[in-house]
mmCIF file of C-alpha atoms and ligand atoms in Angstrom:
data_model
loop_
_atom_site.group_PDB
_atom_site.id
_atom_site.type_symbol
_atom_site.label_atom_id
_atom_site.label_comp_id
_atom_site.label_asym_id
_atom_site.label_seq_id
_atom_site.Cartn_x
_atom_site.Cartn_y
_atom_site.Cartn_z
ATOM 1 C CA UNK G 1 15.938 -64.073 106.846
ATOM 2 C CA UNK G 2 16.223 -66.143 110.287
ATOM 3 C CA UNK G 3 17.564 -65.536 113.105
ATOM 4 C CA UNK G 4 19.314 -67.722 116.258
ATOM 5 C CA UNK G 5 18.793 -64.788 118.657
ATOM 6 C CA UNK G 6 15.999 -62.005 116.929
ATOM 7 C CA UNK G 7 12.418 -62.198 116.373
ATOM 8 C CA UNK G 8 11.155 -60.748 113.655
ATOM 9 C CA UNK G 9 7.290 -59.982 112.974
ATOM 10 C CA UNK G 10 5.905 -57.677 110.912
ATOM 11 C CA UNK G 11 2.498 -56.329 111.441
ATOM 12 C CA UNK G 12 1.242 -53.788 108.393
ATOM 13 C CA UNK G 13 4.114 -51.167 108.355
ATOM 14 C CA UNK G 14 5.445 -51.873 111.615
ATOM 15 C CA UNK G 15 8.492 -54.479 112.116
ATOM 16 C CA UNK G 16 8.830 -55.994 115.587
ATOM 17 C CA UNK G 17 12.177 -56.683 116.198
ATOM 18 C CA UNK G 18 12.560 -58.517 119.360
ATOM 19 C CA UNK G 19 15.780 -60.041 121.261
ATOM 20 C CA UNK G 20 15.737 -63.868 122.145
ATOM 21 C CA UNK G 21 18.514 -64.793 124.021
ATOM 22 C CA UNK G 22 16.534 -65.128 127.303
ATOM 23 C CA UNK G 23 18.733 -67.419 128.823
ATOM 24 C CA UNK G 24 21.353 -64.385 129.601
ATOM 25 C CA UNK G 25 18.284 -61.968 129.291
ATOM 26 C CA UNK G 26 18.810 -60.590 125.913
ATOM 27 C CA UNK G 27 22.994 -60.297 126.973
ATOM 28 C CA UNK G 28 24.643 -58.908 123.737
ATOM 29 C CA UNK G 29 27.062 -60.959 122.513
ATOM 30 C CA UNK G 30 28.899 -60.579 119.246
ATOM 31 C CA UNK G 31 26.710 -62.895 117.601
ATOM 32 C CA UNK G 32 23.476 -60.915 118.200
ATOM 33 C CA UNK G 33 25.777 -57.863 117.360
ATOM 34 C CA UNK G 34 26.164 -59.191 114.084
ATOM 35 C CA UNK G 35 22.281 -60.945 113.855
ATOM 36 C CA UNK G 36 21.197 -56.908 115.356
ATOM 37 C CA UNK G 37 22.842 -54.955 112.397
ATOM 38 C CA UNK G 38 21.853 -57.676 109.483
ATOM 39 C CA UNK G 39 18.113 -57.016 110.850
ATOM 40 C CA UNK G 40 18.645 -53.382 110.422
ATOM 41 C CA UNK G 41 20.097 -54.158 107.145
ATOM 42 C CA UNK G 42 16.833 -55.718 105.965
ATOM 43 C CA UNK G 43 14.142 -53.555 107.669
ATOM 44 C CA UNK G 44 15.975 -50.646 105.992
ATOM 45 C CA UNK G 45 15.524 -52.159 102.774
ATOM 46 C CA UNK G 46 12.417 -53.578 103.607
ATOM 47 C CA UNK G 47 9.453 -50.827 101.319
ATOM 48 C CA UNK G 48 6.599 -51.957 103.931
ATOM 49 C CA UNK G 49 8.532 -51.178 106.918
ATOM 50 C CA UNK G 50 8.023 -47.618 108.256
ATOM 51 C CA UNK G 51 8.446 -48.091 112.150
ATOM 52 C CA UNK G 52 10.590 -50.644 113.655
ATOM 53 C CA UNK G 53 9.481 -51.226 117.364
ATOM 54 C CA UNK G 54 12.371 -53.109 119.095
ATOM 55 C CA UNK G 55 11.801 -55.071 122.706
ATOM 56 C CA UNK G 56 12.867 -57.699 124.338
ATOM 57 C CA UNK G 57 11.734 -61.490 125.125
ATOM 58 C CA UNK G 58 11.127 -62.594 128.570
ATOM 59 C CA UNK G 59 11.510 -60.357 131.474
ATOM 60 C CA UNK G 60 14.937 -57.948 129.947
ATOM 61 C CA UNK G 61 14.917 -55.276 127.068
ATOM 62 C CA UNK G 62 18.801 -56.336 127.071
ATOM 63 C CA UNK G 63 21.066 -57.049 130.226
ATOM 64 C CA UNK G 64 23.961 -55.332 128.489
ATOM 65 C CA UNK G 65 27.427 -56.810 126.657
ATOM 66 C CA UNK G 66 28.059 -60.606 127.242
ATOM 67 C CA UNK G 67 29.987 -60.499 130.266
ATOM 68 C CA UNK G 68 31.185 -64.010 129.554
ATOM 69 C CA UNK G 69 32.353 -63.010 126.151
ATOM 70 C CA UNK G 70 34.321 -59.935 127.393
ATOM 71 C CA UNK G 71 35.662 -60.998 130.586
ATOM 72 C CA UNK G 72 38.695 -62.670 128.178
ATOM 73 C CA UNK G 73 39.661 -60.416 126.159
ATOM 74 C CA UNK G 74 42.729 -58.063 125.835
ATOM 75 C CA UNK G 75 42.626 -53.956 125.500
ATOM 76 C CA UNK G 76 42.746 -54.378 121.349
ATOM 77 C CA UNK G 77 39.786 -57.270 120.822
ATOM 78 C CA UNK G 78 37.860 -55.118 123.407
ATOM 79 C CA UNK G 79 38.214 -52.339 121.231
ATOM 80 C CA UNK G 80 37.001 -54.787 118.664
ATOM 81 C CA UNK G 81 33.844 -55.564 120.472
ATOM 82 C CA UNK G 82 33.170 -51.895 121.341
ATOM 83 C CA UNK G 83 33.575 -50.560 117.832
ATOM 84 C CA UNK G 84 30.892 -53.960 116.855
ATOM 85 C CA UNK G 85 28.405 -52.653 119.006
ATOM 86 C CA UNK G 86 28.792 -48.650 118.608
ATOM 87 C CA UNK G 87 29.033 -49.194 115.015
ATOM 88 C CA UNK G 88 25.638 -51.351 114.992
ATOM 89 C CA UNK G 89 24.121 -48.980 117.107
ATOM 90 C CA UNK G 90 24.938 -45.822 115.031
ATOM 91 C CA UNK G 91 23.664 -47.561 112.147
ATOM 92 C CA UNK G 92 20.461 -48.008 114.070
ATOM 93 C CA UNK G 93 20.461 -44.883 115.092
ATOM 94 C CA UNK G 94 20.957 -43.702 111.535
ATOM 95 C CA UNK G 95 18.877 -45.898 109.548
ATOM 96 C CA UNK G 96 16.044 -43.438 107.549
ATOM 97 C CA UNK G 97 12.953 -45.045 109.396
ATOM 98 C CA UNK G 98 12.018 -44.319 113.025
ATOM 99 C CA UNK G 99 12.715 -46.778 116.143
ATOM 100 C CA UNK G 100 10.800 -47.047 119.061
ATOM 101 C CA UNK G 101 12.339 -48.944 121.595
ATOM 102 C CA UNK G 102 9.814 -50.647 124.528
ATOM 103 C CA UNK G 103 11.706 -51.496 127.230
ATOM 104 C CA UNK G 104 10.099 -54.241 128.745
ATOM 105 C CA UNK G 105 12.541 -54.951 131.357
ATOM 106 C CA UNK G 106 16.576 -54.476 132.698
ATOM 107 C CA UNK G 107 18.152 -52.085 130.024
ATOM 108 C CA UNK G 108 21.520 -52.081 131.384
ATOM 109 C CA UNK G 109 24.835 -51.185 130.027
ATOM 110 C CA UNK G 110 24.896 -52.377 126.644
ATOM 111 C CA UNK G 111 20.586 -52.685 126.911
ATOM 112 C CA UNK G 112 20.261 -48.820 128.242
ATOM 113 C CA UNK G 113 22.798 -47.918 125.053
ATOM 114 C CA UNK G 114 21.041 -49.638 122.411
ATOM 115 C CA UNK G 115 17.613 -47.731 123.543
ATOM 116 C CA UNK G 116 19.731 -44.482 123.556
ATOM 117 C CA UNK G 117 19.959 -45.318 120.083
ATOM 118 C CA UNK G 118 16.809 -45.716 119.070
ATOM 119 C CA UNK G 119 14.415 -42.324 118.006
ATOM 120 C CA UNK G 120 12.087 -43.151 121.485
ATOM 121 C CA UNK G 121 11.799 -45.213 124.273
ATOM 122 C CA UNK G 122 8.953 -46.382 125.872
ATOM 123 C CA UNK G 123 9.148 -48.208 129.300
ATOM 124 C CA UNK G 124 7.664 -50.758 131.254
ATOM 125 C CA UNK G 125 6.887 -50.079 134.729
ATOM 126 C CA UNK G 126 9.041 -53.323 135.450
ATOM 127 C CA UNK G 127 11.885 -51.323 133.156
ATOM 128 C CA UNK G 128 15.234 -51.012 135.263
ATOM 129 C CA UNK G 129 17.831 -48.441 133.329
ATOM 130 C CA UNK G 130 21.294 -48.266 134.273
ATOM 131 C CA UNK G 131 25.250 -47.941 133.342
ATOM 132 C CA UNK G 132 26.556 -50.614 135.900
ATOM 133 C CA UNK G 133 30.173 -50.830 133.887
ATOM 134 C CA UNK G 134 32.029 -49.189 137.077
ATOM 135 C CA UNK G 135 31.058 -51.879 138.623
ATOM 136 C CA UNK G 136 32.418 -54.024 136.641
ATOM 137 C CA UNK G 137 35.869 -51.876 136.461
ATOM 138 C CA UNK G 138 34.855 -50.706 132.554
ATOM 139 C CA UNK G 139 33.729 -47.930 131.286
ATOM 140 C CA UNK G 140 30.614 -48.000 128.734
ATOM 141 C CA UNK G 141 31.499 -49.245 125.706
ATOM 142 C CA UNK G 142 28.567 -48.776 123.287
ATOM 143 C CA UNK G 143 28.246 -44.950 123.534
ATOM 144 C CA UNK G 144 26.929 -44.708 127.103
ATOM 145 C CA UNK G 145 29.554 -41.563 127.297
ATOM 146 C CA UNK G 146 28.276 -39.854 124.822
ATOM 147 C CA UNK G 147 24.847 -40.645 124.064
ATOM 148 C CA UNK G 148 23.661 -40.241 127.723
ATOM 149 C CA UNK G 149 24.716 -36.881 128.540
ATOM 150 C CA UNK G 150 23.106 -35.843 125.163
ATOM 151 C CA UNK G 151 19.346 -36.977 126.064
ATOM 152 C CA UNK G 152 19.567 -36.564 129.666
ATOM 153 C CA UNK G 153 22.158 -33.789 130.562
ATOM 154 C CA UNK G 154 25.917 -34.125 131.463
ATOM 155 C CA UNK G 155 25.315 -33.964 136.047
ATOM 156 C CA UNK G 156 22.386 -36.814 135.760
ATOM 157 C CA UNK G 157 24.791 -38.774 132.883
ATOM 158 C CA UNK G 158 27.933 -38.313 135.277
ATOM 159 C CA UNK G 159 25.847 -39.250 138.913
ATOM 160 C CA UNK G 160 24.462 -42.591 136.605
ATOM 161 C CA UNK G 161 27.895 -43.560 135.447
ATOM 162 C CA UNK G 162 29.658 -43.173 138.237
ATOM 163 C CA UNK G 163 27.735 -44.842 140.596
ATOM 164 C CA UNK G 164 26.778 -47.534 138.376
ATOM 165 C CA UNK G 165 23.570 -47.172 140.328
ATOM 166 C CA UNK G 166 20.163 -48.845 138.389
ATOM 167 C CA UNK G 167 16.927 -46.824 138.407
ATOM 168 C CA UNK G 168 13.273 -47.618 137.654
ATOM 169 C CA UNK G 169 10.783 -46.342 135.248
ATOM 170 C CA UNK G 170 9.151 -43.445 136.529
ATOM 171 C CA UNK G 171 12.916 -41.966 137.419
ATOM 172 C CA UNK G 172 13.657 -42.694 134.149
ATOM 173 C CA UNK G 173 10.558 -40.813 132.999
ATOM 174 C CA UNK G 174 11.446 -37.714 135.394
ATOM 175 C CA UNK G 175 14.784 -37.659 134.073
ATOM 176 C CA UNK G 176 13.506 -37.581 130.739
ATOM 177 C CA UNK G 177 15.793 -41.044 129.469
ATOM 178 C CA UNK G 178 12.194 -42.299 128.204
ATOM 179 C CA UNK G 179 9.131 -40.866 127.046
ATOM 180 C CA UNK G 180 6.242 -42.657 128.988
ATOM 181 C CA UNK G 181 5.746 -45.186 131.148
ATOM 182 C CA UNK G 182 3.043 -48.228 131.283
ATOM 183 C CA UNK G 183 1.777 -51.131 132.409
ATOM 184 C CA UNK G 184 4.035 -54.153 131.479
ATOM 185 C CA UNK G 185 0.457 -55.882 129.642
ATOM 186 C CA UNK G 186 0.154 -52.649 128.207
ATOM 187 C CA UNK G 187 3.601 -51.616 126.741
ATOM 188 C CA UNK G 188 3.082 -53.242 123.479
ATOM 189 C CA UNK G 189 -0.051 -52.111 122.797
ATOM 190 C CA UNK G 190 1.243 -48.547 123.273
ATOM 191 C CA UNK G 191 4.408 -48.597 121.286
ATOM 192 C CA UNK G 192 1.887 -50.481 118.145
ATOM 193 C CA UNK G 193 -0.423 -47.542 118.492
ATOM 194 C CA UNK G 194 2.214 -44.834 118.918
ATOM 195 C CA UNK G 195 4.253 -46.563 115.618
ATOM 196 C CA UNK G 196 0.806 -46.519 113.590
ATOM 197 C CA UNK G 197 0.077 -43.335 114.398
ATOM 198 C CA UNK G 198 3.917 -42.379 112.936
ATOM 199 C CA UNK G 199 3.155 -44.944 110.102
ATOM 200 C CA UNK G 200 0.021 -43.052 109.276
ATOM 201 C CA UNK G 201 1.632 -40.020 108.229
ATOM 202 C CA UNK G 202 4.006 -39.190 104.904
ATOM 203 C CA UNK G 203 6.564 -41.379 105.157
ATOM 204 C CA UNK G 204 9.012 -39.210 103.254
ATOM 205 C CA UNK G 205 8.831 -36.022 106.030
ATOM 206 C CA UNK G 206 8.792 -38.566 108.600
ATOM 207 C CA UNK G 207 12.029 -39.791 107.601
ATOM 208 C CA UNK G 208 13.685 -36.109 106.176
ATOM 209 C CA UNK G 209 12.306 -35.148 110.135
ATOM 210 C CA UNK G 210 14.387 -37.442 111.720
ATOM 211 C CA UNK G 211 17.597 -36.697 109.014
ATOM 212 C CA UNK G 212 17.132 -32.959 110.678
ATOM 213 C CA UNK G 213 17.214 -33.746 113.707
ATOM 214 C CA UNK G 214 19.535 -36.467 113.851
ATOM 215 C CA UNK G 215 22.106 -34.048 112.049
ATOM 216 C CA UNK G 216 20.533 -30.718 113.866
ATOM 217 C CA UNK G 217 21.968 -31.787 117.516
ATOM 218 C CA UNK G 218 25.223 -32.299 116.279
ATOM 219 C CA UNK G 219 25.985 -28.716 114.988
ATOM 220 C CA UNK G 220 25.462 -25.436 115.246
ATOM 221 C CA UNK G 221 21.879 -23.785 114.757
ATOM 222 C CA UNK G 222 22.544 -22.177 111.220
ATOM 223 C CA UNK G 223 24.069 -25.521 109.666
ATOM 224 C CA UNK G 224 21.217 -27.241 111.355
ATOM 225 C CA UNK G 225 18.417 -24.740 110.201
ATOM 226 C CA UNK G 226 20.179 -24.674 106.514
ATOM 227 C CA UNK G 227 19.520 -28.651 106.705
ATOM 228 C CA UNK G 228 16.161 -28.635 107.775
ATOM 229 C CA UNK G 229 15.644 -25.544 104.969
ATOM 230 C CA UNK G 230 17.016 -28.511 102.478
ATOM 231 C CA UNK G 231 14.613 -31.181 103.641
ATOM 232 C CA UNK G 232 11.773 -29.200 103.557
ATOM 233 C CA UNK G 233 12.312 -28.157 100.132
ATOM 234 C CA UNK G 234 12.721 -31.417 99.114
ATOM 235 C CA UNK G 235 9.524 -32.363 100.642
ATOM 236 C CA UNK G 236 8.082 -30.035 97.727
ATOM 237 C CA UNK G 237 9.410 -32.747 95.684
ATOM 238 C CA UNK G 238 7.149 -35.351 96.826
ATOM 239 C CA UNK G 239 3.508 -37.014 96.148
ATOM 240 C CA UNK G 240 2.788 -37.232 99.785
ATOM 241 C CA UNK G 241 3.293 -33.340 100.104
ATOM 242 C CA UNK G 242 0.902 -32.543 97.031
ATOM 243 C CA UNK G 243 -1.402 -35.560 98.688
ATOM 244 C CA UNK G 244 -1.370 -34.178 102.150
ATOM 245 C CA UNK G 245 -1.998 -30.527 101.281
ATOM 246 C CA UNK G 246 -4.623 -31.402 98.204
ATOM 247 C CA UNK G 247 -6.363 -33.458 101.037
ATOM 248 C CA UNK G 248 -6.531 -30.892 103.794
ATOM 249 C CA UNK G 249 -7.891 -28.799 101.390
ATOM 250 C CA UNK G 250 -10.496 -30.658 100.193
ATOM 251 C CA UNK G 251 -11.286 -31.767 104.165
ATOM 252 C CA UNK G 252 -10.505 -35.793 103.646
ATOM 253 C CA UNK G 253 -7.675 -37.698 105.208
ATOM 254 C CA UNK G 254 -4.363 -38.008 103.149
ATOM 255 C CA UNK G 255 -3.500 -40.740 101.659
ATOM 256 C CA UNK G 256 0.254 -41.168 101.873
ATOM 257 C CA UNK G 257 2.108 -43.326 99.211
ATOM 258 C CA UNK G 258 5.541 -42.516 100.641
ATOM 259 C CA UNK G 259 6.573 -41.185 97.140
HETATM 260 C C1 HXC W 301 26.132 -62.288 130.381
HETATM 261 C C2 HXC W 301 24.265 -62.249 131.698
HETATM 262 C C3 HXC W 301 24.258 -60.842 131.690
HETATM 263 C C4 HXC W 301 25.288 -60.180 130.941
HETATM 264 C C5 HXC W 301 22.603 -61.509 132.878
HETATM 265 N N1 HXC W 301 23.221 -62.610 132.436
HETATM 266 N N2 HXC W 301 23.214 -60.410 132.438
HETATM 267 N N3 HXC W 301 25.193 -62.958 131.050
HETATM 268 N N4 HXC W 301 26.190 -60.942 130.322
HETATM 269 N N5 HXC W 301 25.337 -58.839 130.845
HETATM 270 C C6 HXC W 301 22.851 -64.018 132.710
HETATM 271 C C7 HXC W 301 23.245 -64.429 134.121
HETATM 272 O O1 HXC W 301 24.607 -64.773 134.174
HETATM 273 C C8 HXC W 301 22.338 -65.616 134.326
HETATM 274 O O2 HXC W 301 22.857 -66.720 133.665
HETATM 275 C C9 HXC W 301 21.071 -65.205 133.602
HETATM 276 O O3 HXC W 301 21.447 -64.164 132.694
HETATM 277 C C10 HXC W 301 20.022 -64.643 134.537
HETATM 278 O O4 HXC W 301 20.613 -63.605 135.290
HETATM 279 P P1 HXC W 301 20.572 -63.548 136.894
HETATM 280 O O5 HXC W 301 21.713 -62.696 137.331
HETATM 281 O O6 HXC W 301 20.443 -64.897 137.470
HETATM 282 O O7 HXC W 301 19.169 -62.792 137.118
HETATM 283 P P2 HXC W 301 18.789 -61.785 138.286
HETATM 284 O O8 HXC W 301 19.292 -62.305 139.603
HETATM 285 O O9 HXC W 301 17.337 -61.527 138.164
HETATM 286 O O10 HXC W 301 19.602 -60.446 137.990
HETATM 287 C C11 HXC W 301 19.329 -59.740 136.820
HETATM 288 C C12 HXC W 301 20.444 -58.682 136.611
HETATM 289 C C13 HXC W 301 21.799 -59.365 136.646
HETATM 290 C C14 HXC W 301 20.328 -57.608 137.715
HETATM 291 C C15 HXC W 301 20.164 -57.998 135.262
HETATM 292 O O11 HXC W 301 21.771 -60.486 135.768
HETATM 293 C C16 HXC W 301 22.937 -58.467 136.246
HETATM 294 O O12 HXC W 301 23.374 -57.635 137.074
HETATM 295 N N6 HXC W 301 23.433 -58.628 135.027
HETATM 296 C C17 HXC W 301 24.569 -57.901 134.542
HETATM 297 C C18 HXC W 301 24.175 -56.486 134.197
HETATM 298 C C19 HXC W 301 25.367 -55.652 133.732
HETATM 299 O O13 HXC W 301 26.322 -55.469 134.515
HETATM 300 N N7 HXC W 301 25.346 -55.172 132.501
HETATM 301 C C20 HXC W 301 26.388 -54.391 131.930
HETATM 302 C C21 HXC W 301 27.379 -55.257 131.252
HETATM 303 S S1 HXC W 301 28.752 -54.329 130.654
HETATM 304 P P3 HXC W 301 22.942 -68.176 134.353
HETATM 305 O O14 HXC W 301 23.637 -69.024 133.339
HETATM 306 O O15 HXC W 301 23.664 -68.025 135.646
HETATM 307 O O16 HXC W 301 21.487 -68.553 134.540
HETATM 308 C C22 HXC W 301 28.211 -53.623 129.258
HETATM 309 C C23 HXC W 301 29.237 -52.851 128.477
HETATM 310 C C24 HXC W 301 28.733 -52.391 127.137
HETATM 311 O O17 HXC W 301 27.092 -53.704 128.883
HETATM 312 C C25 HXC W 301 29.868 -51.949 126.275
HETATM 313 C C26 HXC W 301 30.728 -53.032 125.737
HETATM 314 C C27 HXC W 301 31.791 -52.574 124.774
#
């Protein structure tokens, strides 16, 4: 499919999906709401995608919601809009294969949300995060309040919302909102070789992994431990598990099918 505001490129197993509505740096209006969760539609269904890697074009990962969009609209269509974004996101968030985000650039609002979403970010050193809605006299919309606190605690969460206040990379790194930090030239390079190195391995544990975990930090330890005890039987179910341990054992590399 095409798309008026996504790029879409796929390189072996990994799909780059990439926002291109540089004119309001990457801005999320409902359009590229909608365009956003048809892409995740079609990578999910999409066999020789195992890693989505999703950035930004131009010098913004995503600027946050269309401003423009929302500065007209009344307490029910902004619960419209909300539940359009934190219903995309989720669906991100819960779609089998992993996402890297690269944050090339601002990741504000709306932008910092939608990386929350994703499995990992990886940052620019040009990467500016930040929940500037208090500013603005809203509060996030897109799961700021809840996703936030979750990754980076609830006192760093609280001092970022409340002062709206926008950080750089290597805060965002101590804080632990993103994983590592590079070189804007070299960002891409790194997320490719980090999602290859995830696409190299059985697809099928990869993606029971991320169930686990996904499901794991939203209970309690023994409902989360009885799910990963699921997944990992059904691994026992799979060629890549009598692939990967045939191989070890006879000292060559696997060869995953993701069967
Ligand atoms: C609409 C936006 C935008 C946004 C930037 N633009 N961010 N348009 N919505 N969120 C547009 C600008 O209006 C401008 O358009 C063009 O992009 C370039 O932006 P500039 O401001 O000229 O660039 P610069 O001076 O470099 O400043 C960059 C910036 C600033 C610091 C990122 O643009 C900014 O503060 N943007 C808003 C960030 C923000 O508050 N985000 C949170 C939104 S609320 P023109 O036509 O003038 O060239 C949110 C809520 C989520 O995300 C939940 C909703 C339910």
């Amino acid at each position: 499919m095409t798309y008026k505001n996504l790029l879409l490129k796929k390189e072996g197993n990994v799909s780059i999906l990439s926002i291109n509505r540089e004119k309001a740096l990457n801005a999320l209006n409902s359009e590229v709401l909608d365009e956003l969760s048809c892409a995740i539609d079609e990578l999910s269904e999409d066999k020789n995608t195992y890693v989505v890697v999703l950035t930004g074009e131009g010098r913004s990962f995503v600027a946050g919601a269309d401003i423009g969009e929302m500065s007209s609209l009344n307490a029910e269509e902004a619960r419209t809009f909300a539940k359009k974004g934190l219903d995309t996101f989720r669906k991100l968030e819960l779609m089998e294969k992993p996402v890297i985000a690269a944050v090339n650039g601002f990741a504000l609002g709306g932008g910092c949300e939608l990386s929350l979403a994703c499995d990992i970010r990886l940052a620019s050193s040009k990467a500016k995060f930040g929940q500037p809605e208090t500013g603005l006299g809203i509060t996030p919309g897109f799961a700021g309040t809840q996703r936030l606190p979750r990754l980076v605690g609830t006192g760093l969460a609280k001092e970022l919302i409340y002062t709206a206040k926008t950080i750089g990379a290597d805060e965002a790194l101590r804080i632990g909102l993103v994983n590592a930090v590079y070189e804007p030239e070299a960002l891409m390079e790194e997320a490719l070789k980090l999602a290859n190195e995830i696409a190299s391995k059985g697809q099928l544990a990869v993606r029971y992994a991320k169930a686990a975990i996904n499901h794991g930090v939203e209970t309690d330890l023994d409902t989360g431990m009885e799910v990963e005890r699921n997944v990992f039987g059904l691994c026992f179910a799979t060629e890549d598990q009598k692939e990967g341990m045939k191989a070890f054992l006879e000292k060559r590399p696997a060869e995953f099918k993701c069967k």
